[in-house]
mmCIF file of N, CA and C in Angstrom:
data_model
loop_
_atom_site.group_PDB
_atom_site.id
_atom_site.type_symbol
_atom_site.label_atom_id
_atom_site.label_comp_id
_atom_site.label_asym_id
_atom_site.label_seq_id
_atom_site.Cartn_x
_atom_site.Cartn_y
_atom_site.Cartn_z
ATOM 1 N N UNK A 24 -6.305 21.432 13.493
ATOM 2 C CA UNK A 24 -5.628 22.076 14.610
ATOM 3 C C UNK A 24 -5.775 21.232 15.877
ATOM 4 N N UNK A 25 -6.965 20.673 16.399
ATOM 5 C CA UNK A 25 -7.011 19.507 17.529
ATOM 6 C C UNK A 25 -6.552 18.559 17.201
ATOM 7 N N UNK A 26 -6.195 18.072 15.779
ATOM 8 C CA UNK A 26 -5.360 16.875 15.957
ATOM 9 C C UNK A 26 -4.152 16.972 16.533
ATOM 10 N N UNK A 27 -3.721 18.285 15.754
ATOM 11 C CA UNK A 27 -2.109 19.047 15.993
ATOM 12 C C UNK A 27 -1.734 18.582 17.717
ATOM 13 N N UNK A 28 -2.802 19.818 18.504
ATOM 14 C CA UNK A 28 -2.277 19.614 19.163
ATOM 15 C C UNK A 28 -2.953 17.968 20.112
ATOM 16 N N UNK A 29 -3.104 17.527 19.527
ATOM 17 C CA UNK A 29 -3.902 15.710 20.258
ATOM 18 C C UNK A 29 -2.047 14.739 20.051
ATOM 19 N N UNK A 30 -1.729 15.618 19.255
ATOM 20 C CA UNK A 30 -0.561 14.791 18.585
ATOM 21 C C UNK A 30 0.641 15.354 19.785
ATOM 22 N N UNK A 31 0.629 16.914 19.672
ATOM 23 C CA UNK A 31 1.789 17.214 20.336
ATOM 24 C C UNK A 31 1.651 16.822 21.911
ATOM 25 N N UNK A 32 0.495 16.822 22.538
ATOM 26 C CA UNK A 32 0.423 16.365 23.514
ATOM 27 C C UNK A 32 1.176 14.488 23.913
ATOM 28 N N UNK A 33 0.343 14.210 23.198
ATOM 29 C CA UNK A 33 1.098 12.701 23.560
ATOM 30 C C UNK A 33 2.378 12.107 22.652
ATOM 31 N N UNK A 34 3.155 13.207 22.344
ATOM 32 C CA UNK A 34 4.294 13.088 21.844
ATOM 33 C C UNK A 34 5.457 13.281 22.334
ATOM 34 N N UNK A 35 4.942 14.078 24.025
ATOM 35 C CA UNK A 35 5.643 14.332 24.584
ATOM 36 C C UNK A 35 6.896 13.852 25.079
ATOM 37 N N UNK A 36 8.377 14.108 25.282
ATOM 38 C CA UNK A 36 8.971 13.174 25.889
ATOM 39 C C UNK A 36 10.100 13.951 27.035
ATOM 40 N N UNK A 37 10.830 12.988 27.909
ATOM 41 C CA UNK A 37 11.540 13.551 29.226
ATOM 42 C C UNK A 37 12.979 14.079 27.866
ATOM 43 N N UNK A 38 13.377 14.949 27.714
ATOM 44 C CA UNK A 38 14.934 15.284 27.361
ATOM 45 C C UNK A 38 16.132 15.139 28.869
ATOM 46 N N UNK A 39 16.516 14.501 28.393
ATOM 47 C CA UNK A 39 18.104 14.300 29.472
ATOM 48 C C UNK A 39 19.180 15.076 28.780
ATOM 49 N N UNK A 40 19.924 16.175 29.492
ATOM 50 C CA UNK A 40 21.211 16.969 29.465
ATOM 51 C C UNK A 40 22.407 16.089 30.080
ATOM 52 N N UNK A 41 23.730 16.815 29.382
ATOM 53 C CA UNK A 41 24.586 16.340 29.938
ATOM 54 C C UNK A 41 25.612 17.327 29.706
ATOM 55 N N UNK A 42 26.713 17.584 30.255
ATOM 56 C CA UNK A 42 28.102 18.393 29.637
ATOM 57 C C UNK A 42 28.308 17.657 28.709
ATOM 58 N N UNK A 43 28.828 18.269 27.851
ATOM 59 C CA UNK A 43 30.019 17.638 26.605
ATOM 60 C C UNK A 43 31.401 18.227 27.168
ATOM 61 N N UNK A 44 31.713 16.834 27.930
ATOM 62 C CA UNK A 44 33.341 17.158 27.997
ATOM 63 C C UNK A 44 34.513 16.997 27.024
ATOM 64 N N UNK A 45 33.827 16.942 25.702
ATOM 65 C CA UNK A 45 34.813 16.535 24.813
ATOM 66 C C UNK A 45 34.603 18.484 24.412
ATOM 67 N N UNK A 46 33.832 19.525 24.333
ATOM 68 C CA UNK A 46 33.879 20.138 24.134
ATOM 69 C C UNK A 46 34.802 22.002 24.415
ATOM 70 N N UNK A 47 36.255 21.991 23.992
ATOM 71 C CA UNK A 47 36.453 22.900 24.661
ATOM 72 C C UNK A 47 36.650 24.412 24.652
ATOM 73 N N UNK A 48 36.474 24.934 25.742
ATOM 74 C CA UNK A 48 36.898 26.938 25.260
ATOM 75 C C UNK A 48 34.855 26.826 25.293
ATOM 76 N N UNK A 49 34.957 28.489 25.440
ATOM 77 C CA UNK A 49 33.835 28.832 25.743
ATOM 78 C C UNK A 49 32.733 28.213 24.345
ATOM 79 N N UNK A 50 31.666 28.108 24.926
ATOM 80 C CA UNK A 50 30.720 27.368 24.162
ATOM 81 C C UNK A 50 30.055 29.281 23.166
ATOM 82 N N UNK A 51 30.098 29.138 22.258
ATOM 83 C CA UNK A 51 29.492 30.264 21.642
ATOM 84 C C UNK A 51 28.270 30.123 20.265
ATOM 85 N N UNK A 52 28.467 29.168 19.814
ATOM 86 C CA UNK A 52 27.996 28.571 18.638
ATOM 87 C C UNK A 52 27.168 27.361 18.663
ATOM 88 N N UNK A 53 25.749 27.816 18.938
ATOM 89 C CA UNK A 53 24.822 26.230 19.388
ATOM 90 C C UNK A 53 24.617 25.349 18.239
ATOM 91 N N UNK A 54 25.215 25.798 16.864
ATOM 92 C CA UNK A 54 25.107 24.454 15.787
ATOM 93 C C UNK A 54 26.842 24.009 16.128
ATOM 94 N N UNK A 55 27.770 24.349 16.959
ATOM 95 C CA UNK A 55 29.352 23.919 16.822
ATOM 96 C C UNK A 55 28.981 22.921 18.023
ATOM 97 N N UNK A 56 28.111 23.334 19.142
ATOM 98 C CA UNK A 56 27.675 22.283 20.460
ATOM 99 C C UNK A 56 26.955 21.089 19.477
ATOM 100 N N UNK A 57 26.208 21.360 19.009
ATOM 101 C CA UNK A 57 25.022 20.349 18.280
ATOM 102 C C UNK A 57 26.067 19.079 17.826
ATOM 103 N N UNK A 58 26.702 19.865 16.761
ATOM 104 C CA UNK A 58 27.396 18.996 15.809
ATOM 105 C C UNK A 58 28.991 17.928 17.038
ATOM 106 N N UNK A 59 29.140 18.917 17.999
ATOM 107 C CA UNK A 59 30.071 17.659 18.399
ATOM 108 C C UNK A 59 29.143 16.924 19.286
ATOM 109 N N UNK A 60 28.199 17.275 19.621
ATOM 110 C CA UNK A 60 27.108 15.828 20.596
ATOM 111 C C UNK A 60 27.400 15.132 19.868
ATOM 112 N N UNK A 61 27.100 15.126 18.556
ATOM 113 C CA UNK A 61 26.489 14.032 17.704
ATOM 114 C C UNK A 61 27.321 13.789 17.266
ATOM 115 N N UNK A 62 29.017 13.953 17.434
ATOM 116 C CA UNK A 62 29.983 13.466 16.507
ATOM 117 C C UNK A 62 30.471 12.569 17.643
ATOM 118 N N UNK A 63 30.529 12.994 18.704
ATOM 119 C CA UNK A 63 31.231 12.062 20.345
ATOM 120 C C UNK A 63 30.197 11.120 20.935
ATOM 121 N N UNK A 64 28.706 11.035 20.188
ATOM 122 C CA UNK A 64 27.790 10.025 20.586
ATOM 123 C C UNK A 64 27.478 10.379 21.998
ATOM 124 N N UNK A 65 26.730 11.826 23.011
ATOM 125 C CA UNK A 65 26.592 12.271 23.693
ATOM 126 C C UNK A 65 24.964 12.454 23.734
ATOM 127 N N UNK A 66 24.506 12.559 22.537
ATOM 128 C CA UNK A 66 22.843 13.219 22.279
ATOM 129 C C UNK A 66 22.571 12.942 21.161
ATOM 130 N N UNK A 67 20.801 13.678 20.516
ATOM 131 C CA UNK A 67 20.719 13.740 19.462
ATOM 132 C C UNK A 67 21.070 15.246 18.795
ATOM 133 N N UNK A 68 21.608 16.555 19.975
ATOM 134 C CA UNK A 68 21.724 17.808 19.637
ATOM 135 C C UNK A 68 22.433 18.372 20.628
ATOM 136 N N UNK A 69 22.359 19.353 20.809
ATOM 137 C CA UNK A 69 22.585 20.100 21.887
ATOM 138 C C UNK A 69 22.856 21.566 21.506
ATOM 139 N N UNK A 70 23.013 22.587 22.664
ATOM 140 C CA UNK A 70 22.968 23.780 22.798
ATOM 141 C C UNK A 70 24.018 24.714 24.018
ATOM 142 N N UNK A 71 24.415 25.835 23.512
ATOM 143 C CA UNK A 71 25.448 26.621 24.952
ATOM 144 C C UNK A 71 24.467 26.979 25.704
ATOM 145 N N UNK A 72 25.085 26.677 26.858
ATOM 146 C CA UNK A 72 24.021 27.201 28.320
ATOM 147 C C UNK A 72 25.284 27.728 29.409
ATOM 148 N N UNK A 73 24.761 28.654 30.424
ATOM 149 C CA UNK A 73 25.755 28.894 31.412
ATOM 150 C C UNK A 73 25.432 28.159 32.667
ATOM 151 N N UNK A 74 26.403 27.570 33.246
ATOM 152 C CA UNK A 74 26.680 26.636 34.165
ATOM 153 C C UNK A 74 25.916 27.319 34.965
ATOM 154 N N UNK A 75 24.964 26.174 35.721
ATOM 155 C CA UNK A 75 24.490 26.244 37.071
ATOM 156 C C UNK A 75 24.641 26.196 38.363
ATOM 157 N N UNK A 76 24.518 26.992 39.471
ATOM 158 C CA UNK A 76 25.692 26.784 40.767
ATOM 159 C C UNK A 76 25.034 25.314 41.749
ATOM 160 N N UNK A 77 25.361 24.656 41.984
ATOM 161 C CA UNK A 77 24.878 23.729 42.296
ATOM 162 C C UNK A 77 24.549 24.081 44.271
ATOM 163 N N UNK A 78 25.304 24.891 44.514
ATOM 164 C CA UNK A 78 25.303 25.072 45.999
ATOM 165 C C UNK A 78 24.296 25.944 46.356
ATOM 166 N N UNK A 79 23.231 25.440 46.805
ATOM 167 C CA UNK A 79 22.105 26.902 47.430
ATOM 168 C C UNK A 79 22.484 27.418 48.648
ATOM 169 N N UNK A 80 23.575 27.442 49.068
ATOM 170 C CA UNK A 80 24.818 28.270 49.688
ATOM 171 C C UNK A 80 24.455 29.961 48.929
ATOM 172 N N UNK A 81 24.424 29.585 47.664
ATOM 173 C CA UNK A 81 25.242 30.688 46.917
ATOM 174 C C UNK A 81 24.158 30.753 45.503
ATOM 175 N N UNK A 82 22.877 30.738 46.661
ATOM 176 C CA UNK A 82 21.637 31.275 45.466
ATOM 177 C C UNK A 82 21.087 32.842 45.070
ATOM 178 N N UNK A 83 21.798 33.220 46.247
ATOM 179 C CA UNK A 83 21.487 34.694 46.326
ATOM 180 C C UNK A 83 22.864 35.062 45.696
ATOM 181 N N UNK A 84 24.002 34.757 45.605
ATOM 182 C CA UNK A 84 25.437 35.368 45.158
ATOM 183 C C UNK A 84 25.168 35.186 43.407
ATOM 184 N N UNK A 85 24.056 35.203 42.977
ATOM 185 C CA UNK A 85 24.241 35.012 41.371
ATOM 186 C C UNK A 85 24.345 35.869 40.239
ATOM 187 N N UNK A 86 25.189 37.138 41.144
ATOM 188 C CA UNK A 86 25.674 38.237 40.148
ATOM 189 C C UNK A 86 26.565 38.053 39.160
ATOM 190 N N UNK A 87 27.547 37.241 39.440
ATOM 191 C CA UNK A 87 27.923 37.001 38.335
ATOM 192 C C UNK A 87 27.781 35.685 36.889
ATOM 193 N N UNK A 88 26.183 35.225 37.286
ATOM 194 C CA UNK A 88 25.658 34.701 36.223
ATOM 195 C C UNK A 88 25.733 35.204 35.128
ATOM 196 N N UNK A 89 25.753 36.624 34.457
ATOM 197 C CA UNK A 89 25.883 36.950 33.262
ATOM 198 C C UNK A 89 26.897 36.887 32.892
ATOM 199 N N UNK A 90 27.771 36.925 33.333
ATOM 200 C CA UNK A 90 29.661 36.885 32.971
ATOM 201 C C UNK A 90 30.215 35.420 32.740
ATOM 202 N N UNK A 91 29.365 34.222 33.224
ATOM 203 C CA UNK A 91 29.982 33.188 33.266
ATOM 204 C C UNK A 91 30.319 32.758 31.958
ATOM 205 N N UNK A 92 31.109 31.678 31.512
ATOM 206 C CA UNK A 92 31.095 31.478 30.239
ATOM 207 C C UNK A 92 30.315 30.426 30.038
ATOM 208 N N UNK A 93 29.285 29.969 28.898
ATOM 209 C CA UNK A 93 28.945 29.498 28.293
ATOM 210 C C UNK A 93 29.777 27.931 27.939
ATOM 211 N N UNK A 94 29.020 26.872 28.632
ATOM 212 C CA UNK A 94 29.330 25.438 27.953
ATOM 213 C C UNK A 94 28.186 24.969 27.400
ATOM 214 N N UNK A 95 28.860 23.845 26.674
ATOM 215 C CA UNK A 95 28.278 22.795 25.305
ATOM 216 C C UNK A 95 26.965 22.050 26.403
ATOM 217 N N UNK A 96 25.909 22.043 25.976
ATOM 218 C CA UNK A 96 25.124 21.041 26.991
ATOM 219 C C UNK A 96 24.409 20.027 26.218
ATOM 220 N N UNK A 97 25.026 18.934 26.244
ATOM 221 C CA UNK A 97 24.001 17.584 24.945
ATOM 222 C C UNK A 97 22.518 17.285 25.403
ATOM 223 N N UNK A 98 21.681 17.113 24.504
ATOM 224 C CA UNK A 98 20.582 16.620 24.712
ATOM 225 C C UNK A 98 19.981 14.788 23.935
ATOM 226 N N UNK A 99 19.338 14.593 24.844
ATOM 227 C CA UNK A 99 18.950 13.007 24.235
ATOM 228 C C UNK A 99 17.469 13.031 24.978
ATOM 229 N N UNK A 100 16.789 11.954 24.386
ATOM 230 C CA UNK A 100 15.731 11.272 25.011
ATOM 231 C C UNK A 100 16.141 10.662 26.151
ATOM 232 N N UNK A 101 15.586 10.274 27.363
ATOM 233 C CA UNK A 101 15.776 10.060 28.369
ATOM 234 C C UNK A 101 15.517 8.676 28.595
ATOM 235 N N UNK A 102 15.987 7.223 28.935
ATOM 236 C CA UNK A 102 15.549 6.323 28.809
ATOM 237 C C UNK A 102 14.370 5.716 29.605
ATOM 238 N N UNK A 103 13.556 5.511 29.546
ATOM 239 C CA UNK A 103 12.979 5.005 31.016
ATOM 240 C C UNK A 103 13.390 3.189 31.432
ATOM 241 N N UNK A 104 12.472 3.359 32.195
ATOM 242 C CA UNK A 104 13.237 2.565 33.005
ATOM 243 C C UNK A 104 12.352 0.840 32.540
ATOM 244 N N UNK A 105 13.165 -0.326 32.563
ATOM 245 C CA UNK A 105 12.357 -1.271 32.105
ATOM 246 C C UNK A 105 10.948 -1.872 33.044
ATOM 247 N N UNK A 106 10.177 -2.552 32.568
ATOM 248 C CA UNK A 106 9.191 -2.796 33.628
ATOM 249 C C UNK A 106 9.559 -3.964 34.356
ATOM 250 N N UNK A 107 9.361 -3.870 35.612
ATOM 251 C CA UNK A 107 9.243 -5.377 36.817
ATOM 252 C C UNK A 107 8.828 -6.364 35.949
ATOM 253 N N UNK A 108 9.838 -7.210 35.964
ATOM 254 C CA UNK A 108 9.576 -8.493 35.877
ATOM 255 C C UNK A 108 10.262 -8.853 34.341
ATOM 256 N N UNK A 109 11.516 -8.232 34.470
ATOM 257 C CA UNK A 109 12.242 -8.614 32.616
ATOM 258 C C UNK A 109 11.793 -7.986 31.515
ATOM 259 N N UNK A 110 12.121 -8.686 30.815
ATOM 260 C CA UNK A 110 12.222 -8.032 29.582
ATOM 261 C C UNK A 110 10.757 -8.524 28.958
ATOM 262 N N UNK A 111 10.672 -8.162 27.854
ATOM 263 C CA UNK A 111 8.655 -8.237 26.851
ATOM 264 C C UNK A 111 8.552 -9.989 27.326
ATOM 265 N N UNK A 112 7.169 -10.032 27.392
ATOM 266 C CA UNK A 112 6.444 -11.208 27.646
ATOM 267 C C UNK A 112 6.318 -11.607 26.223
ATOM 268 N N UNK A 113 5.814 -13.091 26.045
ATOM 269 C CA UNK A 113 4.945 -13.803 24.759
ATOM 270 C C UNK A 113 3.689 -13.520 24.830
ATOM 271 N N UNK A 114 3.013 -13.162 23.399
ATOM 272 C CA UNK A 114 1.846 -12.894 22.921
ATOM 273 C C UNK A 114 1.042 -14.508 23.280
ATOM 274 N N UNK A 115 0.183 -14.532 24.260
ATOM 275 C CA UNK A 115 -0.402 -15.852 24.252
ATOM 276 C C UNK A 115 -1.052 -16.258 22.458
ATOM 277 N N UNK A 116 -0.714 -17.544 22.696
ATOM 278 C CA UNK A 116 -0.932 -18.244 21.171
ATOM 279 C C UNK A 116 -2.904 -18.670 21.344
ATOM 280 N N UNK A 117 -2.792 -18.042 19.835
ATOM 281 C CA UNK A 117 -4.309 -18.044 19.516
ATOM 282 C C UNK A 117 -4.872 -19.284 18.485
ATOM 283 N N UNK A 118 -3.964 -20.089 18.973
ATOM 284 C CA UNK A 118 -4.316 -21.553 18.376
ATOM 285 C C UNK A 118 -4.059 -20.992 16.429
ATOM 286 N N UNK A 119 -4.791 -21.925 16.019
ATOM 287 C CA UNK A 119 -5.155 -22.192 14.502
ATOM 288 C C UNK A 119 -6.007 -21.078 13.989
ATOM 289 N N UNK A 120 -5.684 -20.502 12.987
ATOM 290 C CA UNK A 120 -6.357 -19.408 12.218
ATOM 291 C C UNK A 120 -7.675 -19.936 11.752
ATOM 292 N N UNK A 121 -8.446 -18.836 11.759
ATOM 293 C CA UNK A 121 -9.573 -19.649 11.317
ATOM 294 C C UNK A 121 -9.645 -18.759 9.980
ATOM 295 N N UNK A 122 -10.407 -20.242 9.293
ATOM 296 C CA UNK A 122 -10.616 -20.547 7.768
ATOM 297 C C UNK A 122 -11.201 -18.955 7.367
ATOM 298 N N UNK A 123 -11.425 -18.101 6.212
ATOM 299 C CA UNK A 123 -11.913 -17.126 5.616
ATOM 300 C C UNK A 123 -13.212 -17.620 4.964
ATOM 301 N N UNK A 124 -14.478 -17.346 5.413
ATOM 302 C CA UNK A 124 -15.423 -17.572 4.640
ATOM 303 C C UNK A 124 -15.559 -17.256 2.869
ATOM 304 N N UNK A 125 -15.975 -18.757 2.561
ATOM 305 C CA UNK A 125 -15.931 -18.619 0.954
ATOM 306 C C UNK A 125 -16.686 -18.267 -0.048
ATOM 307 N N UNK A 126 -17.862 -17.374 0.689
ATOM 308 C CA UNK A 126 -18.629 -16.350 0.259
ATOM 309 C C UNK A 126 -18.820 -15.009 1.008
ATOM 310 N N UNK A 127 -18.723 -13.697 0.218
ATOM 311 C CA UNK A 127 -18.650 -12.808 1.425
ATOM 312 C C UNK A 127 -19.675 -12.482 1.760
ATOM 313 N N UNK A 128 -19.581 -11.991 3.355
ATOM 314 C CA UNK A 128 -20.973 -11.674 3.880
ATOM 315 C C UNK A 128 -21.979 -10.537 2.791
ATOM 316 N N UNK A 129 -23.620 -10.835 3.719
ATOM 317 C CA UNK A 129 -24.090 -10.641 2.624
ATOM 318 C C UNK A 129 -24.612 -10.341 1.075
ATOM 319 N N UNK A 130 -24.193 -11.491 0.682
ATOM 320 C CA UNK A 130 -24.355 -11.817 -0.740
ATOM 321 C C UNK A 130 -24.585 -13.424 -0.738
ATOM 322 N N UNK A 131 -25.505 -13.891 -1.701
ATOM 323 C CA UNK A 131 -25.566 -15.571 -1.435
ATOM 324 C C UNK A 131 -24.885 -16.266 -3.258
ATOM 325 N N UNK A 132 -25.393 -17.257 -2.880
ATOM 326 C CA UNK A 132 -24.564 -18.268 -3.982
ATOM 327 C C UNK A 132 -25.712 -17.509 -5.519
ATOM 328 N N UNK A 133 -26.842 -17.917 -5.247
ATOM 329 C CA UNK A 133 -27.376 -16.565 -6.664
ATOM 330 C C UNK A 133 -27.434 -16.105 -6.884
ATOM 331 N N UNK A 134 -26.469 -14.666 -6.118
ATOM 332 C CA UNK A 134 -26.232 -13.571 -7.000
ATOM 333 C C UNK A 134 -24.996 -13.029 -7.854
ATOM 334 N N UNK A 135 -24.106 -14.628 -7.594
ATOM 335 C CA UNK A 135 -23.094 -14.832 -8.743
ATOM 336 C C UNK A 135 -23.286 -14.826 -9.656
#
């Protein structure tokens, strides 16, 4: 069970939303949203949600939140962002491998 959650913890990741504008007419069916993310290359899923008012004008006017209709909303992993200074560095070179000893540790040549 502490691995469980040792695991879910650092498994964590940012999800990024988006509309599916390929999606149209009221969103009702969250496997019919799912399946066109992933057919229009939008997400790895998605789900119906009701639109959010973007104006806090009109945070208190949100009576008619229950009536709104329902759109497609895609979901994906979120990319982050690359690190300063380009793209992956070179692994500094560790010269010449060294040789494998030709007896293994403790044990000597007479107890072959």
């Amino acid at each position: 069970l502490l691995a469980l959650l040792l695991v879910a913890n650092c498994a964590e990741a940012y999800m990024c939303t988006r509309h599916n504008i390929f999606y149209h007419g009221p969103c009702v069916n969250n496997l019919n949203c799912a399946s066109s993310c992933v057919h229009v290359n939008l997400g790895n899923g998605g789900h119906c949600v009701r639109p959010r008012k973007l104006s806090t004008a009109n945070a208190d006017a949100g009576i008619d939140w229950f009536w709104r209709e329902k759109i497609c909303e895609c979901y994906s992993p979120c990319r982050m962002p690359s690190p300063p200074g380009g793209g992956e560095e070179e692994p500094p070179s560790g010269g010449e491998q060294p040789t494998p000893p030709s007896v293994m540790p403790g044990t000597t040549e007479a107890s072959k």
